[in-house]
mmCIF file of C-alpha atoms in Angstrom:
data_model
loop_
_atom_site.group_PDB
_atom_site.id
_atom_site.type_symbol
_atom_site.label_atom_id
_atom_site.label_comp_id
_atom_site.label_asym_id
_atom_site.label_seq_id
_atom_site.Cartn_x
_atom_site.Cartn_y
_atom_site.Cartn_z
ATOM 1 C CA UNK O 24 -0.017 0.005 0.157
ATOM 2 C CA UNK O 25 1.297 3.399 -0.897
ATOM 3 C CA UNK O 26 2.464 5.734 1.968
ATOM 4 C CA UNK O 27 -0.579 8.631 2.811
ATOM 5 C CA UNK O 28 0.871 12.190 1.756
ATOM 6 C CA UNK O 29 1.993 13.934 4.615
ATOM 7 C CA UNK O 30 -0.165 16.562 6.487
ATOM 8 C CA UNK O 31 0.743 19.706 4.452
ATOM 9 C CA UNK O 32 0.384 17.600 1.046
ATOM 10 C CA UNK O 33 -2.720 16.101 2.261
ATOM 11 C CA UNK O 34 -3.985 19.836 3.127
ATOM 12 C CA UNK O 35 -3.406 21.162 -0.054
ATOM 13 C CA UNK O 36 -4.608 17.754 -1.864
ATOM 14 C CA UNK O 37 -8.009 18.137 0.081
ATOM 15 C CA UNK O 38 -8.555 22.097 -0.013
ATOM 16 C CA UNK O 39 -8.074 21.621 -4.181
ATOM 17 C CA UNK O 40 -11.081 19.247 -4.335
ATOM 18 C CA UNK O 41 -13.107 19.940 -1.289
ATOM 19 C CA UNK O 42 -16.838 20.445 -1.810
ATOM 20 C CA UNK O 43 -18.263 21.996 1.449
ATOM 21 C CA UNK O 44 -15.034 23.757 3.028
ATOM 22 C CA UNK O 45 -13.361 26.485 1.363
ATOM 23 C CA UNK O 46 -10.389 28.278 2.338
ATOM 24 C CA UNK O 47 -10.955 32.083 1.814
ATOM 25 C CA UNK O 48 -8.323 34.206 0.270
ATOM 26 C CA UNK O 49 -9.419 37.460 2.274
ATOM 27 C CA UNK O 50 -9.767 35.766 5.708
ATOM 28 C CA UNK O 51 -6.360 34.426 5.166
ATOM 29 C CA UNK O 52 -4.531 37.978 4.418
ATOM 30 C CA UNK O 53 -6.755 39.246 7.618
ATOM 31 C CA UNK O 54 -5.544 36.268 9.857
ATOM 32 C CA UNK O 55 -1.885 37.407 8.752
ATOM 33 C CA UNK O 56 -2.240 40.804 9.372
ATOM 34 C CA UNK O 57 -3.537 40.200 12.804
ATOM 35 C CA UNK O 58 -0.780 38.042 13.160
ATOM 36 C CA UNK O 59 1.735 40.177 11.859
ATOM 37 C CA UNK O 60 0.587 42.859 14.484
ATOM 38 C CA UNK O 61 1.644 40.313 17.374
ATOM 39 C CA UNK O 62 4.828 39.571 15.941
ATOM 40 C CA UNK O 63 6.859 41.052 18.983
ATOM 41 C CA UNK O 64 4.620 39.562 22.013
ATOM 42 C CA UNK O 65 5.100 36.090 23.479
ATOM 43 C CA UNK O 66 2.025 35.063 21.781
ATOM 44 C CA UNK O 67 3.970 33.883 18.845
ATOM 45 C CA UNK O 68 6.804 32.096 20.204
ATOM 46 C CA UNK O 69 7.669 28.848 22.310
ATOM 47 C CA UNK O 70 6.312 30.644 25.234
ATOM 48 C CA UNK O 71 2.841 30.961 23.858
ATOM 49 C CA UNK O 72 3.030 27.225 24.180
ATOM 50 C CA UNK O 73 3.696 27.490 27.908
ATOM 51 C CA UNK O 74 0.673 29.817 28.317
ATOM 52 C CA UNK O 75 -1.334 27.265 27.132
ATOM 53 C CA UNK O 76 0.080 24.313 28.992
ATOM 54 C CA UNK O 77 0.573 25.963 32.705
ATOM 55 C CA UNK O 78 0.682 22.318 34.155
ATOM 56 C CA UNK O 79 3.314 20.937 32.010
ATOM 57 C CA UNK O 80 6.368 19.859 34.124
ATOM 58 C CA UNK O 81 8.155 17.099 32.402
ATOM 59 C CA UNK O 82 8.436 14.809 29.007
ATOM 60 C CA UNK O 83 6.802 11.547 29.930
ATOM 61 C CA UNK O 84 4.274 14.015 31.454
ATOM 62 C CA UNK O 85 3.532 15.354 28.334
ATOM 63 C CA UNK O 86 3.764 12.064 26.559
ATOM 64 C CA UNK O 87 0.796 10.634 28.679
ATOM 65 C CA UNK O 88 -1.377 13.741 28.144
ATOM 66 C CA UNK O 89 -0.888 13.717 24.297
ATOM 67 C CA UNK O 90 -1.372 10.123 24.180
ATOM 68 C CA UNK O 91 -4.465 10.675 25.539
ATOM 69 C CA UNK O 92 -5.438 14.160 24.237
ATOM 70 C CA UNK O 93 -8.780 13.318 22.205
ATOM 71 C CA UNK O 94 -12.419 14.042 22.199
ATOM 72 C CA UNK O 95 -13.006 16.109 25.187
ATOM 73 C CA UNK O 96 -16.196 17.728 23.850
ATOM 74 C CA UNK O 97 -19.684 16.669 26.207
ATOM 75 C CA UNK O 98 -22.565 15.334 24.679
ATOM 76 C CA UNK O 99 -24.765 18.076 26.369
ATOM 77 C CA UNK O 100 -22.751 21.573 26.687
ATOM 78 C CA UNK O 101 -24.695 21.603 30.070
ATOM 79 C CA UNK O 102 -22.581 18.490 31.049
ATOM 80 C CA UNK O 103 -19.649 19.207 31.223
ATOM 81 C CA UNK O 104 -16.761 16.697 32.697
ATOM 82 C CA UNK O 105 -14.548 18.527 35.619
ATOM 83 C CA UNK O 106 -11.862 18.594 37.515
ATOM 84 C CA UNK O 107 -10.560 20.622 40.313
ATOM 85 C CA UNK O 108 -6.652 21.182 40.995
ATOM 86 C CA UNK O 109 -5.468 23.604 43.673
ATOM 87 C CA UNK O 110 -8.670 25.666 43.668
ATOM 88 C CA UNK O 111 -9.371 26.000 39.834
ATOM 89 C CA UNK O 112 -11.903 23.772 38.307
ATOM 90 C CA UNK O 113 -10.877 22.628 34.507
ATOM 91 C CA UNK O 114 -12.940 21.617 31.554
ATOM 92 C CA UNK O 115 -12.453 20.330 28.280
ATOM 93 C CA UNK O 116 -8.702 19.354 27.532
ATOM 94 C CA UNK O 117 -7.607 20.870 30.709
ATOM 95 C CA UNK O 118 -9.378 18.520 32.919
ATOM 96 C CA UNK O 119 -6.969 15.913 31.539
ATOM 97 C CA UNK O 120 -4.028 17.868 32.533
ATOM 98 C CA UNK O 121 -5.451 18.813 36.274
ATOM 99 C CA UNK O 122 -6.164 14.818 36.632
ATOM 100 C CA UNK O 123 -2.540 14.008 35.790
ATOM 101 C CA UNK O 124 -1.227 16.528 38.063
ATOM 102 C CA UNK O 125 -3.567 15.542 40.861
ATOM 103 C CA UNK O 126 -2.745 12.131 40.207
ATOM 104 C CA UNK O 127 0.905 12.757 40.776
ATOM 105 C CA UNK O 128 0.081 14.816 43.522
ATOM 106 C CA UNK O 129 -1.615 11.752 45.341
ATOM 107 C CA UNK O 130 1.701 9.677 44.411
ATOM 108 C CA UNK O 131 0.669 7.648 41.679
ATOM 109 C CA UNK O 132 3.387 7.068 39.128
ATOM 110 C CA UNK O 133 1.157 7.974 36.183
ATOM 111 C CA UNK O 134 4.068 9.326 34.355
ATOM 112 C CA UNK O 135 6.209 6.176 34.896
ATOM 113 C CA UNK O 136 5.796 3.802 31.254
ATOM 114 C CA UNK O 137 6.759 0.633 33.973
ATOM 115 C CA UNK O 138 3.372 1.718 35.636
ATOM 116 C CA UNK O 139 1.170 3.144 33.048
ATOM 117 C CA UNK O 140 1.785 0.422 30.268
ATOM 118 C CA UNK O 141 0.368 -2.113 32.554
ATOM 119 C CA UNK O 142 -2.256 -0.139 35.011
ATOM 120 C CA UNK O 143 -5.613 -1.274 34.643
ATOM 121 C CA UNK O 144 -8.720 0.452 33.037
ATOM 122 C CA UNK O 145 -10.226 0.743 36.925
ATOM 123 C CA UNK O 146 -6.705 2.427 37.758
ATOM 124 C CA UNK O 147 -6.995 4.919 35.013
ATOM 125 C CA UNK O 148 -10.752 5.634 35.850
ATOM 126 C CA UNK O 149 -9.793 6.595 39.270
ATOM 127 C CA UNK O 150 -6.913 8.940 38.028
ATOM 128 C CA UNK O 151 -9.484 10.845 35.463
ATOM 129 C CA UNK O 152 -12.381 10.828 37.631
ATOM 130 C CA UNK O 153 -14.458 13.756 37.285
ATOM 131 C CA UNK O 154 -15.638 16.348 40.262
ATOM 132 C CA UNK O 155 -19.779 15.837 38.866
ATOM 133 C CA UNK O 156 -21.411 12.632 37.602
ATOM 134 C CA UNK O 157 -20.124 13.141 33.736
ATOM 135 C CA UNK O 158 -17.178 11.186 33.232
ATOM 136 C CA UNK O 159 -14.460 11.520 30.485
ATOM 137 C CA UNK O 160 -15.423 10.474 27.358
ATOM 138 C CA UNK O 161 -13.981 7.364 26.036
ATOM 139 C CA UNK O 162 -12.095 5.700 28.998
ATOM 140 C CA UNK O 163 -11.994 2.359 27.464
ATOM 141 C CA UNK O 164 -9.779 3.981 24.437
ATOM 142 C CA UNK O 165 -7.844 5.917 26.351
ATOM 143 C CA UNK O 166 -6.560 2.761 28.482
ATOM 144 C CA UNK O 167 -6.068 0.849 25.596
ATOM 145 C CA UNK O 168 -3.767 3.693 23.748
ATOM 146 C CA UNK O 169 -1.973 4.779 26.669
ATOM 147 C CA UNK O 170 -0.504 1.147 28.106
ATOM 148 C CA UNK O 171 -0.225 0.701 24.325
ATOM 149 C CA UNK O 172 2.313 3.861 24.196
ATOM 150 C CA UNK O 173 3.440 2.957 27.687
ATOM 151 C CA UNK O 174 4.829 -0.842 26.313
ATOM 152 C CA UNK O 175 6.379 0.959 23.301
ATOM 153 C CA UNK O 176 8.339 3.492 25.559
ATOM 154 C CA UNK O 177 9.518 0.392 27.389
ATOM 155 C CA UNK O 178 10.915 -1.409 24.098
ATOM 156 C CA UNK O 179 12.805 1.941 23.565
ATOM 157 C CA UNK O 180 14.927 2.558 26.575
ATOM 158 C CA UNK O 181 11.877 3.279 29.193
ATOM 159 C CA UNK O 182 11.142 6.766 28.527
ATOM 160 C CA UNK O 183 9.599 9.409 26.161
ATOM 161 C CA UNK O 184 13.258 10.885 25.845
ATOM 162 C CA UNK O 185 15.348 7.826 24.930
ATOM 163 C CA UNK O 186 12.410 6.935 22.381
ATOM 164 C CA UNK O 187 11.845 10.276 20.427
ATOM 165 C CA UNK O 188 15.932 10.489 20.487
ATOM 166 C CA UNK O 189 15.818 7.955 17.753
ATOM 167 C CA UNK O 190 15.078 10.751 15.522
ATOM 168 C CA UNK O 191 17.946 12.718 16.361
ATOM 169 C CA UNK O 192 16.903 16.652 16.432
ATOM 170 C CA UNK O 193 14.667 16.693 13.259
ATOM 171 C CA UNK O 194 10.889 17.332 14.035
ATOM 172 C CA UNK O 195 9.494 15.653 10.727
ATOM 173 C CA UNK O 196 11.429 12.074 11.864
ATOM 174 C CA UNK O 197 10.014 12.720 14.720
ATOM 175 C CA UNK O 198 6.427 12.654 13.464
ATOM 176 C CA UNK O 199 7.464 9.192 11.456
ATOM 177 C CA UNK O 200 8.986 7.624 13.916
ATOM 178 C CA UNK O 201 5.959 7.734 16.594
ATOM 179 C CA UNK O 202 3.443 7.010 13.708
ATOM 180 C CA UNK O 203 5.776 4.028 12.697
ATOM 181 C CA UNK O 204 5.672 2.923 16.230
ATOM 182 C CA UNK O 205 2.644 3.754 18.184
ATOM 183 C CA UNK O 206 -0.560 2.575 16.480
ATOM 184 C CA UNK O 207 -2.891 5.055 18.134
ATOM 185 C CA UNK O 208 -1.044 8.040 16.415
ATOM 186 C CA UNK O 209 -1.835 7.190 12.893
ATOM 187 C CA UNK O 210 -4.050 9.614 12.039
ATOM 188 C CA UNK O 211 -5.102 8.840 8.206
ATOM 189 C CA UNK O 212 -8.215 8.546 5.911
ATOM 190 C CA UNK O 213 -8.654 7.648 2.378
ATOM 191 C CA UNK O 214 -10.107 10.802 0.350
ATOM 192 C CA UNK O 215 -10.769 11.006 -3.394
ATOM 193 C CA UNK O 216 -8.850 7.375 -3.589
ATOM 194 C CA UNK O 217 -5.886 8.997 -1.908
ATOM 195 C CA UNK O 218 -4.091 8.097 1.609
ATOM 196 C CA UNK O 219 -3.756 11.202 3.323
ATOM 197 C CA UNK O 220 -2.534 12.277 6.681
ATOM 198 C CA UNK O 221 -3.613 14.560 9.336
ATOM 199 C CA UNK O 222 -1.321 13.169 12.518
ATOM 200 C CA UNK O 223 -2.962 16.072 14.797
ATOM 201 C CA UNK O 224 -1.535 13.820 18.143
ATOM 202 C CA UNK O 225 1.917 12.705 16.633
ATOM 203 C CA UNK O 226 2.713 16.543 15.963
ATOM 204 C CA UNK O 227 1.641 17.991 18.378
ATOM 205 C CA UNK O 228 3.411 15.571 20.435
ATOM 206 C CA UNK O 229 6.805 16.853 18.978
ATOM 207 C CA UNK O 230 5.744 20.500 18.982
ATOM 208 C CA UNK O 231 5.137 19.945 22.961
ATOM 209 C CA UNK O 232 8.690 18.229 23.234
ATOM 210 C CA UNK O 233 9.962 21.355 21.281
ATOM 211 C CA UNK O 234 7.876 23.564 23.562
ATOM 212 C CA UNK O 235 9.701 21.618 26.748
ATOM 213 C CA UNK O 236 12.671 21.682 25.370
ATOM 214 C CA UNK O 237 12.937 25.284 24.544
ATOM 215 C CA UNK O 238 11.770 26.198 28.015
ATOM 216 C CA UNK O 239 14.789 24.297 29.264
ATOM 217 C CA UNK O 240 17.191 26.467 26.647
ATOM 218 C CA UNK O 241 17.722 23.105 24.451
ATOM 219 C CA UNK O 242 15.068 23.548 21.987
ATOM 220 C CA UNK O 243 17.341 23.057 18.754
ATOM 221 C CA UNK O 244 15.162 21.034 16.866
ATOM 222 C CA UNK O 245 15.119 21.243 12.920
ATOM 223 C CA UNK O 246 12.256 21.128 10.619
ATOM 224 C CA UNK O 247 9.816 22.665 12.835
ATOM 225 C CA UNK O 248 8.457 24.326 9.960
ATOM 226 C CA UNK O 249 7.639 20.556 8.654
ATOM 227 C CA UNK O 250 4.588 20.479 10.735
ATOM 228 C CA UNK O 251 1.508 21.860 10.208
ATOM 229 C CA UNK O 252 -1.189 23.052 12.529
ATOM 230 C CA UNK O 253 -3.099 20.381 14.612
ATOM 231 C CA UNK O 254 -6.335 19.369 12.635
ATOM 232 C CA UNK O 255 -8.622 19.480 15.672
ATOM 233 C CA UNK O 256 -12.580 20.643 16.293
ATOM 234 C CA UNK O 257 -11.604 23.701 18.158
ATOM 235 C CA UNK O 258 -9.193 25.701 15.619
ATOM 236 C CA UNK O 259 -11.634 24.846 12.338
ATOM 237 C CA UNK O 260 -14.055 27.137 14.598
ATOM 238 C CA UNK O 261 -11.628 30.025 14.918
ATOM 239 C CA UNK O 262 -10.859 29.660 11.472
ATOM 240 C CA UNK O 263 -14.668 30.061 10.175
ATOM 241 C CA UNK O 264 -15.016 32.961 12.611
ATOM 242 C CA UNK O 265 -12.139 34.577 11.325
ATOM 243 C CA UNK O 266 -12.853 34.370 8.006
ATOM 244 C CA UNK O 267 -10.266 31.928 6.744
ATOM 245 C CA UNK O 268 -12.500 29.142 6.290
ATOM 246 C CA UNK O 269 -16.017 28.961 4.945
ATOM 247 C CA UNK O 270 -18.634 26.167 5.032
ATOM 248 C CA UNK O 271 -21.259 25.525 2.705
ATOM 249 C CA UNK O 272 -24.984 26.235 4.152
ATOM 250 C CA UNK O 273 -25.630 22.203 3.591
ATOM 251 C CA UNK O 274 -22.382 21.457 5.946
ATOM 252 C CA UNK O 275 -23.564 24.395 8.620
ATOM 253 C CA UNK O 276 -27.105 22.703 8.947
ATOM 254 C CA UNK O 277 -25.841 19.334 9.378
ATOM 255 C CA UNK O 278 -23.427 20.821 12.205
ATOM 256 C CA UNK O 279 -26.220 22.917 13.680
ATOM 257 C CA UNK O 280 -28.431 20.255 13.714
ATOM 258 C CA UNK O 281 -25.454 18.320 15.780
ATOM 259 C CA UNK O 282 -25.132 15.578 13.022
ATOM 260 C CA UNK O 283 -22.371 13.320 14.472
ATOM 261 C CA UNK O 284 -19.584 13.052 11.581
ATOM 262 C CA UNK O 285 -17.447 9.425 11.905
ATOM 263 C CA UNK O 286 -13.838 9.775 11.664
ATOM 264 C CA UNK O 287 -12.997 9.594 7.798
ATOM 265 C CA UNK O 288 -16.313 11.165 6.787
ATOM 266 C CA UNK O 289 -15.662 13.387 3.728
ATOM 267 C CA UNK O 290 -17.028 16.365 5.344
ATOM 268 C CA UNK O 291 -14.443 15.533 8.160
ATOM 269 C CA UNK O 292 -11.846 15.010 6.365
ATOM 270 C CA UNK O 293 -12.273 18.476 4.502
ATOM 271 C CA UNK O 294 -12.877 20.324 7.744
ATOM 272 C CA UNK O 295 -9.893 19.130 9.014
ATOM 273 C CA UNK O 296 -7.490 19.006 5.624
ATOM 274 C CA UNK O 297 -8.692 22.868 4.656
ATOM 275 C CA UNK O 298 -7.918 23.714 8.185
ATOM 276 C CA UNK O 299 -4.457 22.623 7.634
ATOM 277 C CA UNK O 300 -4.079 24.120 4.254
ATOM 278 C CA UNK O 301 -5.398 27.682 5.036
ATOM 279 C CA UNK O 302 -2.800 27.887 8.113
ATOM 280 C CA UNK O 303 -0.048 27.094 5.710
ATOM 281 C CA UNK O 304 -1.331 30.366 3.516
ATOM 282 C CA UNK O 305 -1.743 32.269 6.524
ATOM 283 C CA UNK O 306 2.040 31.677 7.542
ATOM 284 C CA UNK O 307 3.093 31.978 3.752
ATOM 285 C CA UNK O 308 1.449 35.554 4.128
ATOM 286 C CA UNK O 309 2.796 36.364 7.189
ATOM 287 C CA UNK O 310 6.329 35.564 6.254
ATOM 288 C CA UNK O 311 5.463 37.749 3.088
ATOM 289 C CA UNK O 312 4.480 40.796 5.620
ATOM 290 C CA UNK O 313 7.500 40.493 7.787
ATOM 291 C CA UNK O 314 9.864 40.276 4.911
ATOM 292 C CA UNK O 315 8.083 43.190 2.781
ATOM 293 C CA UNK O 316 7.650 45.569 5.845
ATOM 294 C CA UNK O 317 10.261 44.695 8.335
ATOM 295 C CA UNK O 318 13.032 43.341 6.086
ATOM 296 C CA UNK O 319 13.302 39.982 8.054
ATOM 297 C CA UNK O 320 13.136 36.733 7.486
ATOM 298 C CA UNK O 321 9.992 35.115 9.349
ATOM 299 C CA UNK O 322 10.295 32.339 11.987
ATOM 300 C CA UNK O 323 6.819 31.362 12.741
ATOM 301 C CA UNK O 324 5.664 28.019 12.104
ATOM 302 C CA UNK O 325 2.493 26.715 11.855
ATOM 303 C CA UNK O 326 2.495 24.993 15.224
ATOM 304 C CA UNK O 327 3.087 28.609 17.219
ATOM 305 C CA UNK O 328 0.175 29.960 14.654
ATOM 306 C CA UNK O 329 -2.042 26.660 15.922
ATOM 307 C CA UNK O 330 -0.505 27.439 19.475
ATOM 308 C CA UNK O 331 -2.317 31.064 19.303
ATOM 309 C CA UNK O 332 -5.517 30.142 17.601
ATOM 310 C CA UNK O 333 -6.368 27.263 19.876
ATOM 311 C CA UNK O 334 -6.502 29.483 23.161
ATOM 312 C CA UNK O 335 -7.953 32.161 20.738
ATOM 313 C CA UNK O 336 -10.846 30.188 20.180
ATOM 314 C CA UNK O 337 -11.058 29.324 24.298
ATOM 315 C CA UNK O 338 -11.098 33.119 25.006
ATOM 316 C CA UNK O 339 -13.609 33.722 22.565
ATOM 317 C CA UNK O 340 -15.867 30.909 22.651
ATOM 318 C CA UNK O 341 -19.059 33.144 23.443
ATOM 319 C CA UNK O 342 -18.680 35.844 20.307
ATOM 320 C CA UNK O 343 -18.167 32.023 18.388
ATOM 321 C CA UNK O 344 -21.019 30.282 19.789
ATOM 322 C CA UNK O 345 -22.970 30.898 16.194
ATOM 323 C CA UNK O 346 -20.607 28.912 14.617
ATOM 324 C CA UNK O 347 -20.760 25.263 15.002
ATOM 325 C CA UNK O 348 -17.817 23.022 15.991
ATOM 326 C CA UNK O 349 -17.857 19.626 14.020
ATOM 327 C CA UNK O 350 -18.312 16.372 16.606
ATOM 328 C CA UNK O 351 -16.621 13.095 15.802
ATOM 329 C CA UNK O 352 -15.921 10.357 18.698
ATOM 330 C CA UNK O 353 -12.135 9.206 18.040
ATOM 331 C CA UNK O 354 -9.059 8.730 19.384
ATOM 332 C CA UNK O 355 -7.236 11.277 16.839
ATOM 333 C CA UNK O 356 -8.461 14.533 18.108
#
């Protein structure tokens, strides 16, 4: 079987054939201008990552989080899974971070692959317990992918650091290594007869690794520019809100009705692929502005743009409430 196109090429391939999602030139320019005005702030650096990940202490922690970083949306908006840690109550993705931090405080060796490679589902259920009646979704799948990931780390030196070091300090090789060795990271689909990849969690794992290393002053990872944005359900909503993406009325209606899209559904792949491609174009446009107006080379990569757009979407969620997010229950995002 031929290997899938990489995420950037996949995004372009999908955007050129898309029927329900369109990348909008004008919106792309608008977002590039908005980011250009932020170019001297922390928002567009790896320290922007730290803002988005205030609870991140170590590399194995990052691995545990990113391996289970999928599907946090509630069945009902009013019934959110909640986890309180040190007086702050978290929802969404942050419930996972808070639950892992809480487990560490309780003395559970949740970041040790020797432990999490063979922990029981009950033990993980206890770690991820919610403060209310709404549990974190997909406990069985989270247990399966975490124990699988732990076993792979044990086969490769026993830590995420030793595992990832096999790829040298090359972001692209890291993504390739992760998807080759760890099955649950193979975020792939078929679109118009072609195998494509979106690799949301594999790329975010590499970007998070970079974020931690950068914070330690060791972030000399090459090929960071090869990474794309991380195609999930929150950033596409922000891209539609900002005018860089447009959905057809038919798609809007389906999403407003709350239709569940299955993983690999054409519309789901279009939303994610066009998000990737629109961010690639935003990055290109931004770098052009930096060159033309500042006479400098631009070192903003798509990961950093994603690190800005994701918290932006969280912050402006009330203004964006009229734009539906797409719902897909799967282990990929």
